[in-house]
Amino acid sequence: MILRSLNRKIAVTLFGLMGLLSVFYIVAAVQSTQLYQQEIQQKLNLTLADHIAEDIPLLSDGTANQEALKELFHTLMIVNPSIELYLVDTTGSILAFNAPPGKVLLSEIDLEHVLDFLDGGKALPIKGTDPKSRGTLKAFSAAPVYENGQLAGYLYIVLGGENYDTVVEMIRDSYILRLLFWIGIAAFVLSLAAGLVSFNWLTRRIRQMSAGVAAFNESQFEAAIDLQRWHRKSNGDEIDAMGTTIEKMSQVIVEQFRQLRQSDITRRELIANISHDLRTPLTSMQGYLETLQIKKNDLSTDDQNKYIELAIKHSKRLGSLISDLFELAMLENPDSVANIEQFSLAELVQDVTKKFELKTSQKKLELSCILPQDAPFVHGDIAMIERVLENLIENAIKFSNEGGTIRISVTAGESSLEVRVADTGLGIATDDIPKLFQRFYRVDKSRSDRIESNGLGLAIAHRILQLHDSTISVESMPGKGSCFSFDLPTHS
Ligand code: ADP
């Protein structure tokens, strides 16, 4: 429970690591001091045994020269009572020593260390047997003892004082080590405090991020995370980068949630619109057919034919609405792509215009086409662009009064061709223009009901041009007319 917060975990880990480091530091300091002390001692007394062995005849006839030794031990006792002197034979057996009897526990020493010392090849300190305690090794000085030119034994001098059993004992006894110990403790406390402060500072941003994410969750993904202070820092570290990424991610999530909610509303509206738009012609059709069925015998042949025609007209409207809806659904599928190829836009415009000649002449409209000479080919999906042209010309015809003019023109730009479909019809109010390309949007319901409009043609045209990375523009003035235009690239 205590370790739940990241900061506490780091603090405990840091405490453990610093503690370990301090123990390691103290032990290493004590050990190296001890070794250094022994090395110095051994270096200082390197030739001590040599000098004594050279000057004093320690052996006579293979046995210890008691008289000479007694005098030597006495002198040493005065000069340096901490050194212990042993005279050993060539096998390492102790022949004489200067310690009080009973204190010396071993009767022989290991000559291997002595030989290493005399050889001089090994790094100091070389430690050898301490006859006063089993298993302990101490720094020493040694020299061979000759009698009549023959090696008769060794003088073995154990150097200096006490050997400490525990580190604590040693620290207690040495000022330097005590100082080192307190320096170690101070370093431990200081670095622990510094570590805790800096980790607290470093994890503060993580804590802020965590609080930001929790608040974001609580807001039901409606308000994006704002970490205020450390965003917009171009030279930030990984945590800064993570903060910026989290902020961006939250913005995307908020936007996607908003779109999801919006698309849910749109979907409901769409279903309501579709049901309404499908029901209207269906109800009319049913009405005419039922009237025919019920009043068949009371109706004149002309009326019967009229009712049948009206039912057919409504069924056609229903069919066109369903196919428009289907087409739009296909185009709005994210996987739908335009099948881009090169074609002559001028020719296509001419062909499509021709199809509407009969309709325009029936409505007494003047239809004209202005096409450039030798215009380059455009890149696009020919069937889709044909559909756009049909929708625009159809609208121009639908929303024009008799005697009006429809002008279709193609003009060459730098790297594109522009198509304009202009009419002198009813025009569109400025407020309505931005909504024209929404599905089922009709400027004036009553006008559109009269004129027969699904409100899908411009949505289809808009989506098709979107698939061509192009847009459709409108200029219009109520009562004066409208002009719809779009561009297609001449280079891929
Ligand atoms: P529809 O498929 O019924 O023609 P559109 O999506 O093409 O529907 O058009 C939507 C609405 O935009 C129409 O109902 C009409 O009010 C308006 N509109 C489109 N083209 C013109 C135009 N050339 N002149 C006037 N109004 C237009």
Short mmCIF file of N, CA and C and ligand atoms in Angstrom, two decimals, residues 324 392 395-396 398-399 423 426-428 436 441-444 447-448 452-459 482 484, ligand 1:
data_model
loop_
_atom_site.label_atom_id
_atom_site.label_comp_id
_atom_site.label_asym_id
_atom_site.label_seq_id
_atom_site.Cartn_x
_atom_site.Cartn_y
_atom_site.Cartn_z
N ASP A 324 -30.26 7.25 -56.24
CA ASP A 324 -29.38 8.34 -55.77
C ASP A 324 -28.80 8.01 -54.41
N LEU A 392 -25.56 19.00 -62.47
CA LEU A 392 -25.55 20.46 -62.51
C LEU A 392 -26.48 20.99 -63.61
N ASN A 395 -30.11 20.48 -62.59
CA ASN A 395 -30.54 21.50 -61.63
C ASN A 395 -30.79 22.82 -62.33
N ALA A 396 -29.86 23.18 -63.24
CA ALA A 396 -30.00 24.45 -63.95
C ALA A 396 -31.34 24.47 -64.71
N LYS A 398 -34.03 22.51 -63.94
CA LYS A 398 -35.13 22.44 -62.96
C LYS A 398 -35.44 23.79 -62.35
N PHE A 399 -34.35 24.51 -62.01
CA PHE A 399 -34.57 25.76 -61.27
C PHE A 399 -34.51 27.00 -62.16
N ASP A 423 -26.81 29.56 -64.97
CA ASP A 423 -28.20 29.71 -65.43
C ASP A 423 -28.74 31.07 -65.02
N LEU A 426 -33.75 30.64 -60.64
CA LEU A 426 -34.28 31.18 -59.39
C LEU A 426 -33.20 31.74 -58.46
N GLY A 427 -32.01 31.22 -58.60
CA GLY A 427 -30.92 31.68 -57.71
C GLY A 427 -31.06 31.11 -56.30
N ILE A 428 -30.01 31.31 -55.50
CA ILE A 428 -29.99 30.74 -54.14
C ILE A 428 -29.57 31.84 -53.17
N LEU A 436 -25.86 23.72 -49.28
CA LEU A 436 -26.36 23.07 -50.50
C LEU A 436 -25.88 21.64 -50.69
N TYR A 441 -30.59 18.45 -48.50
CA TYR A 441 -30.83 19.87 -48.30
C TYR A 441 -31.50 20.45 -49.53
N ARG A 442 -32.66 21.04 -49.27
CA ARG A 442 -33.35 21.73 -50.36
C ARG A 442 -33.62 23.15 -49.90
N VAL A 443 -33.34 24.10 -50.81
CA VAL A 443 -33.40 25.51 -50.41
C VAL A 443 -34.78 25.89 -49.89
N ASP A 444 -35.75 25.56 -50.64
CA ASP A 444 -37.11 25.95 -50.25
C ASP A 444 -37.97 24.70 -50.44
N ARG A 447 -40.86 24.98 -52.75
CA ARG A 447 -40.42 25.12 -54.14
C ARG A 447 -39.92 23.79 -54.66
N SER A 448 -39.13 23.10 -53.80
CA SER A 448 -38.54 21.85 -54.23
C SER A 448 -39.59 20.76 -54.37
N GLU A 452 -39.81 18.92 -57.73
CA GLU A 452 -39.33 17.54 -57.62
C GLU A 452 -37.82 17.48 -57.43
N SER A 453 -37.46 17.54 -56.18
CA SER A 453 -36.03 17.56 -55.85
C SER A 453 -35.75 16.60 -54.71
N ASN A 454 -34.68 15.82 -54.86
CA ASN A 454 -34.32 14.86 -53.81
C ASN A 454 -33.35 15.46 -52.79
N GLY A 455 -32.67 16.48 -53.24
CA GLY A 455 -31.64 17.06 -52.36
C GLY A 455 -30.41 16.20 -52.26
N LEU A 456 -30.17 15.34 -53.27
CA LEU A 456 -28.99 14.46 -53.22
C LEU A 456 -27.99 14.75 -54.33
N GLY A 457 -28.48 15.39 -55.41
CA GLY A 457 -27.62 15.60 -56.58
C GLY A 457 -26.35 16.36 -56.27
N LEU A 458 -26.43 17.46 -55.52
CA LEU A 458 -25.23 18.26 -55.23
C LEU A 458 -24.33 17.53 -54.23
N ALA A 459 -24.95 16.77 -53.30
CA ALA A 459 -24.13 15.98 -52.36
C ALA A 459 -23.29 14.96 -53.14
N SER A 482 -27.73 31.29 -61.06
CA SER A 482 -26.64 30.65 -60.31
C SER A 482 -25.56 30.19 -61.27
N PHE A 484 -22.47 27.24 -61.06
CA PHE A 484 -21.71 26.20 -60.36
C PHE A 484 -20.44 25.93 -61.18
P1 ADP B 1 -31.69 17.59 -56.35
O1 ADP B 1 -31.04 16.29 -56.53
O2 ADP B 1 -33.02 17.50 -55.83
O3 ADP B 1 -31.55 18.49 -57.50
P2 ADP B 1 -29.52 18.98 -55.26
O4 ADP B 1 -28.72 18.44 -54.14
O5 ADP B 1 -28.93 18.90 -56.61
O6 ADP B 1 -30.93 18.30 -55.17
O7 ADP B 1 -29.81 20.47 -54.93
C1 ADP B 1 -30.15 20.86 -53.65
C2 ADP B 1 -30.91 22.15 -53.65
O8 ADP B 1 -30.10 23.20 -54.14
C3 ADP B 1 -32.09 22.12 -54.57
O9 ADP B 1 -33.22 21.64 -53.90
C4 ADP B 1 -32.26 23.58 -54.91
O10 ADP B 1 -33.04 24.21 -53.96
C5 ADP B 1 -30.87 24.14 -54.86
N1 ADP B 1 -30.29 24.26 -56.21
C6 ADP B 1 -29.43 23.41 -56.83
N2 ADP B 1 -29.08 23.86 -58.04
C7 ADP B 1 -29.73 25.03 -58.22
C8 ADP B 1 -29.77 25.98 -59.27
N3 ADP B 1 -29.09 25.83 -60.41
N4 ADP B 1 -30.57 27.07 -59.09
C9 ADP B 1 -31.25 27.25 -57.95
N5 ADP B 1 -31.26 26.40 -56.93
C10 ADP B 1 -30.50 25.29 -57.05
#
